[in-house]
Each structure stands twice: as C-alpha cells, then as structure tokens.
Amino acid sequence: YAPTRCAAAQTSVEQSILPPCHHHEAVHDPQLVPCTCPLFSCPWEGHLEVVVSHLRQTHRINILQGAEIVFLATDMHLPAPTDWIIMHSCLGHQFLLVLRKQEKYEGHPQFFATMMLIGTPTQADNFTYRLELNRNQRRLKWEATPRSVLECVDSVISDGDCLVLNTSLAQLFSDNGSLAIGIAITTSKVHNAEDEM
Amino acid sequence: YAPTRCAAAQTSVEQSILPPCHHHEAVHDPQLVPCTCPLFSCPWEGHLEVVVSHLRQTHRINILQGAEIVFLATDMHLPAPTDWIIMHSCLGHQFLLVLRKQEKYEGHPQFFATMMLIGTPTQADNFTYRLELNRNQRRLKWEATPRSVLECVDSVISDGDCLVLNTSLAQLFSDNGSLAIGIAITTSKVHNAEDEM
C-alpha cells in the first residue's frame, strides 16, 4: 500500500485554533446553503456550486487531487477544540475532510474524522470513502458513505458515526506531532455488492 | 470479503458478567504463568503449554479454527465491565481474543478488542492480527501485532493500544444486540515489507 504522498497539505495553525462555527438556523432560499466550513462563524451563504470557491478563496482551504491521497495533519498537540480541514477532488466531485479534536468527556480529548461530499445527500450515496492510518506496525481503516455538506458536520461527530481515535491511539499513529491520513474515494456500486459479511 | 462464518461462537452470559480477574502479583517459578483468562479471579498457574487446556477445561472458552473466522459477541447491552473471550487456533498457534466493555470515563462505556498470543512475546512478533467490523455500509479494520499473554491484557486495554469503539459505533455495527467480529491472523513478514506509508 503506497498512496501518493502529498506534501504540505496542512491547514495553518491560525485557521485551526479558531472555534468551530455554528451554522445559521434559517436558510430562506432552499437553494442556498450556509458556509460549510466548520472552522469559522462565517455569515456567507450561497449555492452548492460555489461552496468550493468560497472555501478556497475565503478560508484558504487546500484542494488535493487524486484517487488516493495523504493528508498530513500537523500540530496534533493543539488543545481541543481544533479542526483540520482539506478538500479532496476526486471522481468529478469535491469532498471535505474534517478532522476534529474535541473533548466529549472533559479532560479526555478525542479525534473524530469524517468526509462530507460538497453535493446533495443523494449524490453522496454514490460514494464510499476510506480513511487509513498506518504506523508502528498498526493499521486502522474506516470505510463509510460520505455525508452531504447539507447535513451538519457537528451532528455527524456528536453521533460518533465517524473514525474515532483516543489520544493514545492518535499518538501511536503520529510522527513528530503529525498524523498522516490516507484518503481514498470510490464509487459505492462494488461496495454494495459485497456488503454485509 | 466473505470469511467463514462460525455460528454459536458466543461465550455464555454467565461467564461474561463475572468481573475481570486480577492476576497474581508474584509468580515464583519464572516458567509458570498465571491463568491468562481475564474473566475470573483464578488461582491457577502453569506452564504456557497447558494454558490452552486450562482455558478450555476450567473456563469453557471455545476454540475457533481457520485462517479467517467470525466471532459473534452476543448481548452487547450487558453493563460494563463485561468480557467476551474466544480462542483462535491458526498457523500452529492459539490466540486469545478479548473484547471488553469498560467505562474509562464514568457513564460512557467503550468497547476494547485485542488479540493475545498464547506464547512468548518473541513468538508474538511473528504475527499480525486483523479485526474487522462490517455492517450498514460501514467498515472498520484494525491490524496490529498481537501481544503475548505473558503481558497483562488490562494494561493493553488501559493503554488504548487496541481496537476502540464508542457505544454509538458499536451499535451501528451490531445486529440485534450482537457484534460480528471478523478475525484473521497472518505471519508478519509481508506486513513488515510494506510497512509505513
């Protein structure tokens, strides 16, 4: 297993240490979505088609391209709550990886990682994403259907329906304070056929 | 992915609800090991070669055979602490799967799963074990080197160096209160060659 390693795929510390945003409760035009970036309390709203350019231009979120990429999240020691964000362009769509350090139980931060499609829930059902950690003779893989950014990333994480890492495991997979997360997206037709053991 | 499904691989509820044992502090003969079964406060000690027969005869732990097996842990709703135990016979050795429900953070039980070789740490280094959950279009795989039963399973779990599941994720992977865990053992030569992304 040797995915393309993409260097310098870090979000900046300045972005990361800002508190997660709270989306607007009311969206008047059903075609409009609020800013999907969980880093900021951002007043922006717009159509799905322009979410990517908003994230790139306003929030300076990087895009990585390729079927299999590696996202390097640096400074894992930063205090909770912290988010690491990257966009992944693949199979004609853009996906948003959110890695969040959060204290669900006070004094015990955990890491939560999930992928959201920048698209509708119906579109999201066509894909499977895989997150993989591999270090120190340990390997952890999580595969699931991405959620749509029209759903709130906060609820995905509070439901625990994502890759969850305790601090001890995150340290085992980290190298010099950085966590390399292998990411792959596939269409879910094959996955469905072989689903359920 | 379709491993052999082994039916009726449950430990009994009577065993499961007993508290985990605390191993003896002093082992006088270095060739002797205490009972490695984490279910019981068992006064037995003996040589490594007779641990398997002790576990079978005294604690009625089942043995599953085959390169890839499925262990079905039932009654996941039982209160913490609870252990589910199975032995896995593979590649000329016996391995002990321990699935433990425990409250590391009060009021928030988690599930911890690890495999131990019934053998020495040097022997354990020759193997890689994989635990896999697969349900509801989600898949979680954990691969690592097994520990030796000469090390304490309690410390492996308290270190968090194992597969860890929050209750919410355990429920997503459960079917009617039961969790099917796919288990595979391989020799670790190939694993080492392709190690580290």
Tab-separated table of C-alpha atoms in Angstrom:
chain	number	residue	atom	x	y	z
A	1	TYR	CA	0.000	0.000	0.000
A	2	ALA	CA	1.717	3.149	-1.171
A	3	PRO	CA	-0.601	6.064	-1.945
A	4	THR	CA	0.702	9.250	-3.461
A	5	ARG	CA	2.139	11.329	-0.662
A	6	CYS	CA	1.140	14.962	-0.966
A	7	ALA	CA	3.436	17.250	0.944
A	8	ALA	CA	2.397	20.472	2.629
A	9	ALA	CA	-1.250	19.549	2.941
A	10	GLN	CA	-1.618	21.224	6.293
A	11	THR	CA	-4.126	23.828	7.274
A	12	SER	CA	-2.478	26.691	9.036
A	13	VAL	CA	-2.432	26.914	12.813
A	14	GLU	CA	-4.194	30.255	12.599
A	15	GLN	CA	-7.188	28.599	10.962
A	16	SER	CA	-7.104	25.578	13.174
A	17	ILE	CA	-7.325	27.275	16.528
A	18	LEU	CA	-10.430	29.268	15.716
A	19	PRO	CA	-13.590	27.861	17.301
A	20	PRO	CA	-15.918	25.766	15.144
A	21	CYS	CA	-18.691	27.724	13.505
A	22	HIS	CA	-22.368	27.448	14.232
A	23	HIS	CA	-24.398	27.339	11.072
A	24	HIS	CA	-27.248	29.716	10.566
A	25	GLU	CA	-30.539	28.329	11.723
A	26	ALA	CA	-32.635	29.885	8.983
A	27	VAL	CA	-31.913	29.485	5.283
A	28	HIS	CA	-34.568	31.413	3.428
A	29	ASP	CA	-33.874	30.222	-0.099
A	30	PRO	CA	-33.862	26.398	-0.107
A	31	GLN	CA	-31.318	26.569	-2.927
A	32	LEU	CA	-28.917	28.434	-0.669
A	33	VAL	CA	-26.625	26.699	1.797
A	34	PRO	CA	-24.646	28.309	4.607
A	35	CYS	CA	-20.867	28.225	4.609
A	36	THR	CA	-19.953	24.569	5.146
A	37	CYS	CA	-16.575	25.304	6.638
A	38	PRO	CA	-16.674	24.226	10.278
A	39	LEU	CA	-13.759	26.461	11.231
A	40	PHE	CA	-15.452	29.823	11.189
A	41	SER	CA	-18.605	31.595	12.236
A	42	CYS	CA	-18.998	32.670	8.657
A	43	PRO	CA	-22.079	34.657	7.572
A	44	TRP	CA	-21.698	33.562	3.934
A	45	GLU	CA	-24.373	31.602	2.150
A	46	GLY	CA	-24.618	30.548	-1.462
A	47	HIS	CA	-25.487	27.796	-3.900
A	48	LEU	CA	-23.780	24.400	-3.680
A	49	GLU	CA	-21.907	25.119	-6.908
A	50	VAL	CA	-19.980	27.996	-5.372
A	51	VAL	CA	-19.201	26.428	-1.981
A	52	VAL	CA	-15.817	25.163	-3.221
A	53	SER	CA	-14.671	28.548	-4.483
A	54	HIS	CA	-15.873	30.162	-1.259
A	55	LEU	CA	-13.901	27.664	0.846
A	56	ARG	CA	-10.785	28.163	-1.269
A	57	GLN	CA	-10.900	31.920	-1.518
A	58	THR	CA	-12.252	32.957	1.847
A	59	HIS	CA	-10.976	30.186	4.091
A	60	ARG	CA	-7.855	29.217	2.116
A	61	ILE	CA	-8.740	25.515	2.309
A	62	ASN	CA	-6.385	23.497	0.109
A	63	ILE	CA	-7.560	21.013	-2.516
A	64	LEU	CA	-5.739	17.710	-3.017
A	65	GLN	CA	-6.358	15.748	-6.201
A	66	GLY	CA	-6.116	12.027	-6.937
A	67	ALA	CA	-7.782	8.713	-6.250
A	68	GLU	CA	-5.612	8.100	-3.191
A	69	ILE	CA	-4.060	10.970	-1.291
A	70	VAL	CA	-2.418	11.510	2.067
A	71	PHE	CA	-3.448	14.408	4.265
A	72	LEU	CA	-0.835	15.385	6.815
A	73	ALA	CA	-2.439	16.982	9.882
A	74	THR	CA	0.232	18.797	11.859
A	75	ASP	CA	0.370	20.010	15.462
A	76	MET	CA	-1.883	17.299	16.839
A	77	HIS	CA	-0.979	18.532	20.322
A	78	LEU	CA	-3.069	21.711	19.890
A	79	PRO	CA	-5.759	21.933	22.558
A	80	ALA	CA	-9.372	20.941	21.814
A	81	PRO	CA	-11.463	22.161	20.096
A	82	THR	CA	-9.360	22.240	16.919
A	83	ASP	CA	-10.279	21.385	13.343
A	84	TRP	CA	-8.097	20.283	10.460
A	85	ILE	CA	-9.707	20.670	7.039
A	86	ILE	CA	-8.817	19.692	3.487
A	87	MET	CA	-10.764	19.408	0.248
A	88	HIS	CA	-10.305	16.319	-1.885
A	89	SER	CA	-11.110	16.477	-5.600
A	90	CYS	CA	-11.912	13.050	-6.983
A	91	LEU	CA	-14.272	11.333	-9.459
A	92	GLY	CA	-15.625	14.661	-10.634
A	93	HIS	CA	-16.633	15.830	-7.160
A	94	GLN	CA	-15.155	17.673	-4.214
A	95	PHE	CA	-15.105	16.200	-0.733
A	96	LEU	CA	-14.350	17.875	2.568
A	97	LEU	CA	-12.272	16.012	5.152
A	98	VAL	CA	-12.872	17.249	8.682
A	99	LEU	CA	-10.571	16.053	11.473
A	100	ARG	CA	-11.724	17.411	14.810
A	101	LYS	CA	-10.098	17.265	18.238
A	102	GLN	CA	-12.853	17.580	20.798
A	103	GLU	CA	-13.473	16.798	24.456
A	104	LYS	CA	-16.664	14.763	24.555
A	105	TYR	CA	-15.635	13.713	28.046
A	106	GLU	CA	-13.998	16.574	29.908
A	107	GLY	CA	-10.255	16.225	30.154
A	108	HIS	CA	-10.186	13.405	27.584
A	109	PRO	CA	-9.836	14.831	24.069
A	110	GLN	CA	-10.585	12.509	21.173
A	111	PHE	CA	-10.081	12.839	17.419
A	112	PHE	CA	-13.006	12.471	15.022
A	113	ALA	CA	-12.561	12.226	11.256
A	114	THR	CA	-15.229	12.193	8.566
A	115	MET	CA	-15.704	13.095	4.912
A	116	MET	CA	-18.537	15.178	3.523
A	117	LEU	CA	-19.469	15.489	-0.149
A	118	ILE	CA	-19.881	19.016	-1.401
A	119	GLY	CA	-23.127	17.956	-3.022
A	120	THR	CA	-26.538	16.551	-2.135
A	121	PRO	CA	-27.274	13.519	0.098
A	122	THR	CA	-28.451	11.609	-2.995
A	123	GLN	CA	-25.126	12.252	-4.702
A	124	ALA	CA	-23.243	11.303	-1.540
A	125	ASP	CA	-24.872	7.856	-1.511
A	126	ASN	CA	-22.973	7.002	-4.687
A	127	PHE	CA	-19.588	7.084	-2.975
A	128	THR	CA	-17.564	5.281	-0.338
A	129	TYR	CA	-14.639	6.938	1.393
A	130	ARG	CA	-11.799	5.249	3.216
A	131	LEU	CA	-9.566	6.770	5.860
A	132	GLU	CA	-6.420	4.852	6.760
A	133	LEU	CA	-3.763	5.254	9.422
A	134	ASN	CA	-0.623	3.150	9.171
A	135	ARG	CA	2.327	3.349	11.519
A	136	ASN	CA	4.284	1.407	14.148
A	137	GLN	CA	3.004	-1.915	12.777
A	138	ARG	CA	-0.544	-0.825	13.409
A	139	ARG	CA	-3.165	-0.101	10.793
A	140	LEU	CA	-6.638	1.346	11.192
A	141	LYS	CA	-9.089	1.668	8.310
A	142	TRP	CA	-12.522	3.259	8.330
A	143	GLU	CA	-14.880	2.992	5.361
A	144	ALA	CA	-18.284	4.607	5.083
A	145	THR	CA	-20.605	6.549	2.838
A	146	PRO	CA	-19.793	10.272	2.934
A	147	ARG	CA	-22.433	12.618	4.283
A	148	SER	CA	-23.557	15.662	2.349
A	149	VAL	CA	-22.330	19.073	3.498
A	150	LEU	CA	-26.043	19.951	3.633
A	151	GLU	CA	-26.051	17.875	6.830
A	152	CYS	CA	-24.238	19.396	9.787
A	153	VAL	CA	-20.754	18.020	10.453
A	154	ASP	CA	-21.305	18.728	14.150
A	155	SER	CA	-24.104	16.164	14.358
A	156	VAL	CA	-22.092	13.526	12.452
A	157	ILE	CA	-19.328	13.902	15.007
A	158	SER	CA	-21.585	14.065	18.057
A	159	ASP	CA	-23.324	10.894	16.797
A	160	GLY	CA	-19.889	9.258	16.692
A	161	ASP	CA	-20.592	7.934	13.181
A	162	CYS	CA	-17.030	8.514	12.011
A	163	LEU	CA	-13.459	7.439	12.649
A	164	VAL	CA	-12.792	7.952	16.367
A	165	LEU	CA	-9.334	7.960	17.919
A	166	ASN	CA	-8.432	8.193	21.571
A	167	THR	CA	-5.380	10.320	22.313
A	168	SER	CA	-3.237	7.253	22.997
A	169	LEU	CA	-4.017	5.766	19.594
A	170	ALA	CA	-3.523	9.118	17.859
A	171	GLN	CA	-0.061	9.285	19.406
A	172	LEU	CA	0.806	5.778	18.216
A	173	PHE	CA	-0.120	6.807	14.669
A	174	SER	CA	1.579	10.215	14.829
A	175	ASP	CA	5.075	11.027	13.688
A	176	ASN	CA	6.661	14.044	15.311
A	177	GLY	CA	3.260	15.519	16.171
A	178	SER	CA	1.778	14.950	12.704
A	179	LEU	CA	-0.871	12.467	11.673
A	180	ALA	CA	-0.801	11.149	8.080
A	181	ILE	CA	-4.303	10.151	6.984
A	182	GLY	CA	-4.592	8.132	3.781
A	183	ILE	CA	-7.789	9.015	1.924
A	184	ALA	CA	-9.436	7.143	-0.930
A	185	ILE	CA	-12.798	7.640	-2.611
A	186	THR	CA	-14.569	5.007	-4.682
A	187	THR	CA	-17.985	4.697	-6.237
A	188	SER	CA	-20.117	2.541	-3.982
A	189	LYS	CA	-21.564	0.102	-6.540
A	190	VAL	CA	-18.908	-2.547	-5.875
A	191	HIS	CA	-19.109	-1.913	-2.148
A	192	ASN	CA	-22.855	-2.590	-2.084
A	193	ALA	CA	-22.459	-5.886	-3.929
A	194	GLU	CA	-20.067	-7.284	-1.354
A	195	ASP	CA	-21.697	-5.576	1.589
A	196	GLU	CA	-22.533	-7.339	4.850
A	197	MET	CA	-20.303	-10.184	5.916
B	1	TYR	CA	-14.964	-10.174	1.556
B	2	ALA	CA	-16.659	-13.307	2.812
B	3	PRO	CA	-14.896	-15.067	5.680
B	4	THR	CA	-16.143	-18.363	7.011
B	5	ARG	CA	-18.991	-17.644	9.347
B	6	CYS	CA	-18.740	-19.702	12.509
B	7	ALA	CA	-22.049	-19.979	14.290
B	8	ALA	CA	-22.504	-20.303	18.033
B	9	ALA	CA	-19.202	-18.708	18.907
B	10	GLN	CA	-20.552	-16.931	21.920
B	11	THR	CA	-19.265	-17.046	25.443
B	12	SER	CA	-22.080	-17.637	27.853
B	13	VAL	CA	-23.697	-14.779	29.706
B	14	GLU	CA	-22.817	-16.493	32.987
B	15	GLN	CA	-19.153	-16.172	32.161
B	16	SER	CA	-19.440	-12.725	30.715
B	17	ILE	CA	-20.968	-10.997	33.671
B	18	LEU	CA	-18.287	-12.100	36.134
B	19	PRO	CA	-15.820	-9.342	36.994
B	20	PRO	CA	-12.413	-9.358	35.264
B	21	CYS	CA	-9.690	-11.163	37.196
B	22	HIS	CA	-6.688	-9.566	38.788
B	23	HIS	CA	-3.572	-11.573	38.072
B	24	HIS	CA	-1.361	-12.744	40.878
B	25	GLU	CA	1.413	-10.314	41.649
B	26	ALA	CA	4.079	-12.918	42.436
B	27	VAL	CA	4.931	-15.823	40.140
B	28	HIS	CA	7.643	-17.778	41.904
B	29	ASP	CA	8.710	-20.075	39.091
B	30	PRO	CA	9.547	-17.936	36.022
B	31	GLN	CA	8.399	-20.834	33.856
B	32	LEU	CA	4.938	-20.637	35.373
B	33	VAL	CA	2.307	-18.195	34.192
B	34	PRO	CA	-0.917	-17.282	35.981
B	35	CYS	CA	-4.259	-18.050	34.403
B	36	THR	CA	-4.483	-15.778	31.371
B	37	CYS	CA	-8.237	-15.720	31.296
B	38	PRO	CA	-9.355	-12.196	32.155
B	39	LEU	CA	-12.808	-13.346	33.184
B	40	PHE	CA	-12.025	-14.906	36.541
B	41	SER	CA	-10.017	-14.370	39.672
B	42	CYS	CA	-8.473	-17.752	39.035
B	43	PRO	CA	-5.753	-19.080	41.353
B	44	TRP	CA	-4.400	-21.446	38.680
B	45	GLU	CA	-0.882	-21.170	37.358
B	46	GLY	CA	1.019	-23.406	34.982
B	47	HIS	CA	3.350	-23.594	32.023
B	48	LEU	CA	2.478	-21.878	28.740
B	49	GLU	CA	1.940	-25.256	27.091
B	50	VAL	CA	-1.019	-26.082	29.333
B	51	VAL	CA	-2.719	-22.664	29.299
B	52	VAL	CA	-4.980	-23.668	26.394
B	53	SER	CA	-6.245	-26.823	28.057
B	54	HIS	CA	-6.795	-24.912	31.307
B	55	LEU	CA	-8.845	-22.254	29.484
B	56	ARG	CA	-10.897	-24.908	27.689
B	57	GLN	CA	-11.498	-27.204	30.614
B	58	THR	CA	-11.874	-24.790	33.508
B	59	HIS	CA	-13.302	-21.716	31.810
B	60	ARG	CA	-15.086	-23.425	28.880
B	61	ILE	CA	-13.563	-20.988	26.383
B	62	ASN	CA	-14.358	-22.110	22.847
B	63	ILE	CA	-11.717	-22.542	20.139
B	64	LEU	CA	-12.417	-21.476	16.560
B	65	GLN	CA	-10.163	-22.772	13.776
B	66	GLY	CA	-9.282	-21.317	10.384
B	67	ALA	CA	-7.353	-18.514	8.738
B	68	GLU	CA	-10.368	-16.203	8.781
B	69	ILE	CA	-13.130	-16.640	11.322
B	70	VAL	CA	-16.044	-14.619	12.638
B	71	PHE	CA	-16.624	-14.281	16.364
B	72	LEU	CA	-20.168	-13.374	17.290
B	73	ALA	CA	-20.288	-11.485	20.596
B	74	THR	CA	-23.845	-11.511	21.910
B	75	ASP	CA	-25.658	-9.348	24.460
B	76	MET	CA	-23.588	-6.231	23.824
B	77	HIS	CA	-26.044	-4.347	26.039
B	78	LEU	CA	-24.711	-6.021	29.190
B	79	PRO	CA	-23.400	-3.450	31.656
B	80	ALA	CA	-19.675	-2.715	31.956
B	81	PRO	CA	-17.395	-4.319	32.951
B	82	THR	CA	-18.038	-7.351	30.742
B	83	ASP	CA	-15.606	-9.515	28.779
B	84	TRP	CA	-16.189	-11.653	25.716
B	85	ILE	CA	-13.494	-14.271	25.099
B	86	ILE	CA	-12.679	-16.735	22.336
B	87	MET	CA	-9.592	-18.718	21.385
B	88	HIS	CA	-8.478	-18.793	17.767
B	89	SER	CA	-6.337	-21.652	16.522
B	90	CYS	CA	-4.332	-20.666	13.472
B	91	LEU	CA	-0.869	-21.171	11.907
B	92	GLY	CA	0.084	-23.683	14.579
B	93	HIS	CA	-0.654	-21.366	17.487
B	94	GLN	CA	-3.536	-20.370	19.714
B	95	PHE	CA	-4.616	-16.780	20.116
B	96	LEU	CA	-6.972	-15.254	22.660
B	97	LEU	CA	-9.436	-12.583	21.540
B	98	VAL	CA	-10.558	-10.326	24.369
B	99	LEU	CA	-13.452	-7.940	23.793
B	100	ARG	CA	-14.034	-5.791	26.859
B	101	LYS	CA	-16.796	-3.335	27.674
B	102	GLN	CA	-15.427	-0.873	30.196
B	103	GLU	CA	-16.145	2.605	31.490
B	104	LYS	CA	-12.882	4.502	31.176
B	105	TYR	CA	-14.929	7.664	31.529
B	106	GLU	CA	-17.749	7.194	34.018
B	107	GLY	CA	-21.123	6.797	32.380
B	108	HIS	CA	-19.556	6.320	28.913
B	109	PRO	CA	-18.796	2.635	28.314
B	110	GLN	CA	-16.486	1.802	25.424
B	111	PHE	CA	-15.536	-1.488	23.770
B	112	PHE	CA	-11.909	-2.560	23.531
B	113	ALA	CA	-10.762	-5.520	21.441
B	114	THR	CA	-7.312	-7.076	21.236
B	115	MET	CA	-5.643	-10.402	20.464
B	116	MET	CA	-3.012	-12.077	22.597
B	117	LEU	CA	-0.796	-14.977	21.535
B	118	ILE	CA	-0.719	-17.874	23.953
B	119	GLY	CA	3.059	-17.860	23.642
B	120	THR	CA	6.074	-15.650	24.284
B	121	PRO	CA	6.493	-12.012	23.177
B	122	THR	CA	9.179	-13.135	20.700
B	123	GLN	CA	6.740	-15.581	19.114
B	124	ALA	CA	4.019	-12.910	19.066
B	125	ASP	CA	6.220	-10.597	16.974
B	126	ASN	CA	5.961	-13.053	14.080
B	127	PHE	CA	2.242	-12.448	13.595
B	128	THR	CA	-0.221	-9.783	12.572
B	129	TYR	CA	-3.866	-9.955	13.543
B	130	ARG	CA	-6.755	-8.149	11.909
B	131	LEU	CA	-10.135	-7.383	13.437
B	132	GLU	CA	-12.870	-6.258	11.084
B	133	LEU	CA	-16.382	-4.943	11.555
B	134	ASN	CA	-18.626	-4.625	8.523
B	135	ARG	CA	-22.248	-3.520	8.599
B	136	ASN	CA	-24.604	-0.761	7.497
B	137	GLN	CA	-22.214	0.309	4.716
B	138	ARG	CA	-19.510	0.965	7.280
B	139	ARG	CA	-16.304	-0.957	7.701
B	140	LEU	CA	-13.673	-0.703	10.403
B	141	LYS	CA	-10.413	-2.649	10.308
B	142	TRP	CA	-7.694	-2.795	12.944
B	143	GLU	CA	-4.360	-4.503	12.301
B	144	ALA	CA	-1.555	-4.910	14.804
B	145	THR	CA	0.968	-7.312	16.241
B	146	PRO	CA	-0.592	-9.489	18.932
B	147	ARG	CA	0.725	-9.192	22.459
B	148	SER	CA	1.830	-12.201	24.433
B	149	VAL	CA	-0.478	-13.478	27.189
B	150	LEU	CA	2.595	-13.069	29.424
B	151	GLU	CA	1.803	-9.346	29.235
B	152	CYS	CA	-1.312	-8.214	31.082
B	153	VAL	CA	-4.399	-7.667	28.921
B	154	ASP	CA	-5.510	-4.999	31.409
B	155	SER	CA	-2.528	-2.790	30.545
B	156	VAL	CA	-3.004	-3.260	26.788
B	157	ILE	CA	-6.564	-2.027	27.170
B	158	SER	CA	-5.789	0.802	29.587
B	159	ASP	CA	-3.033	1.955	27.179
B	160	GLY	CA	-5.708	2.060	24.465
B	161	ASP	CA	-3.420	0.158	22.069
B	162	CYS	CA	-6.268	-1.855	20.596
B	163	LEU	CA	-9.480	-1.509	18.612
B	164	VAL	CA	-11.641	1.022	20.461
B	165	LEU	CA	-15.352	1.512	19.815
B	166	ASN	CA	-17.641	4.097	21.316
B	167	THR	CA	-21.127	2.835	22.150
B	168	SER	CA	-22.638	4.631	19.164
B	169	LEU	CA	-20.270	2.925	16.721
B	170	ALA	CA	-20.749	-0.448	18.414
B	171	GLN	CA	-24.495	-0.052	17.903
B	172	LEU	CA	-24.044	0.786	14.211
B	173	PHE	CA	-22.041	-2.422	13.758
B	174	SER	CA	-24.365	-4.580	15.890
B	175	ASP	CA	-27.213	-6.695	14.630
B	176	ASN	CA	-29.920	-7.447	17.162
B	177	GLY	CA	-27.549	-6.870	20.071
B	178	SER	CA	-24.735	-8.978	18.629
B	179	LEU	CA	-21.414	-7.849	17.204
B	180	ALA	CA	-19.778	-9.977	14.487
B	181	ILE	CA	-16.005	-9.527	14.558
B	182	GLY	CA	-14.042	-10.882	11.591
B	183	ILE	CA	-10.651	-12.170	12.717
B	184	ALA	CA	-7.646	-13.037	10.569
B	185	ILE	CA	-4.084	-13.928	11.517
B	186	THR	CA	-1.114	-13.717	9.174
B	187	THR	CA	2.617	-14.063	9.579
B	188	SER	CA	4.098	-10.586	9.747
B	189	LYS	CA	6.904	-10.927	7.179
B	190	VAL	CA	4.843	-9.485	4.335
B	191	HIS	CA	3.413	-6.844	6.633
B	192	ASN	CA	6.880	-5.587	7.578
B	193	ALA	CA	7.964	-5.285	3.957
B	194	GLU	CA	5.097	-2.987	3.066
B	195	ASP	CA	5.039	-1.232	6.419
B	196	GLU	CA	4.815	2.533	6.851
B	197	MET	CA	3.061	4.559	4.171
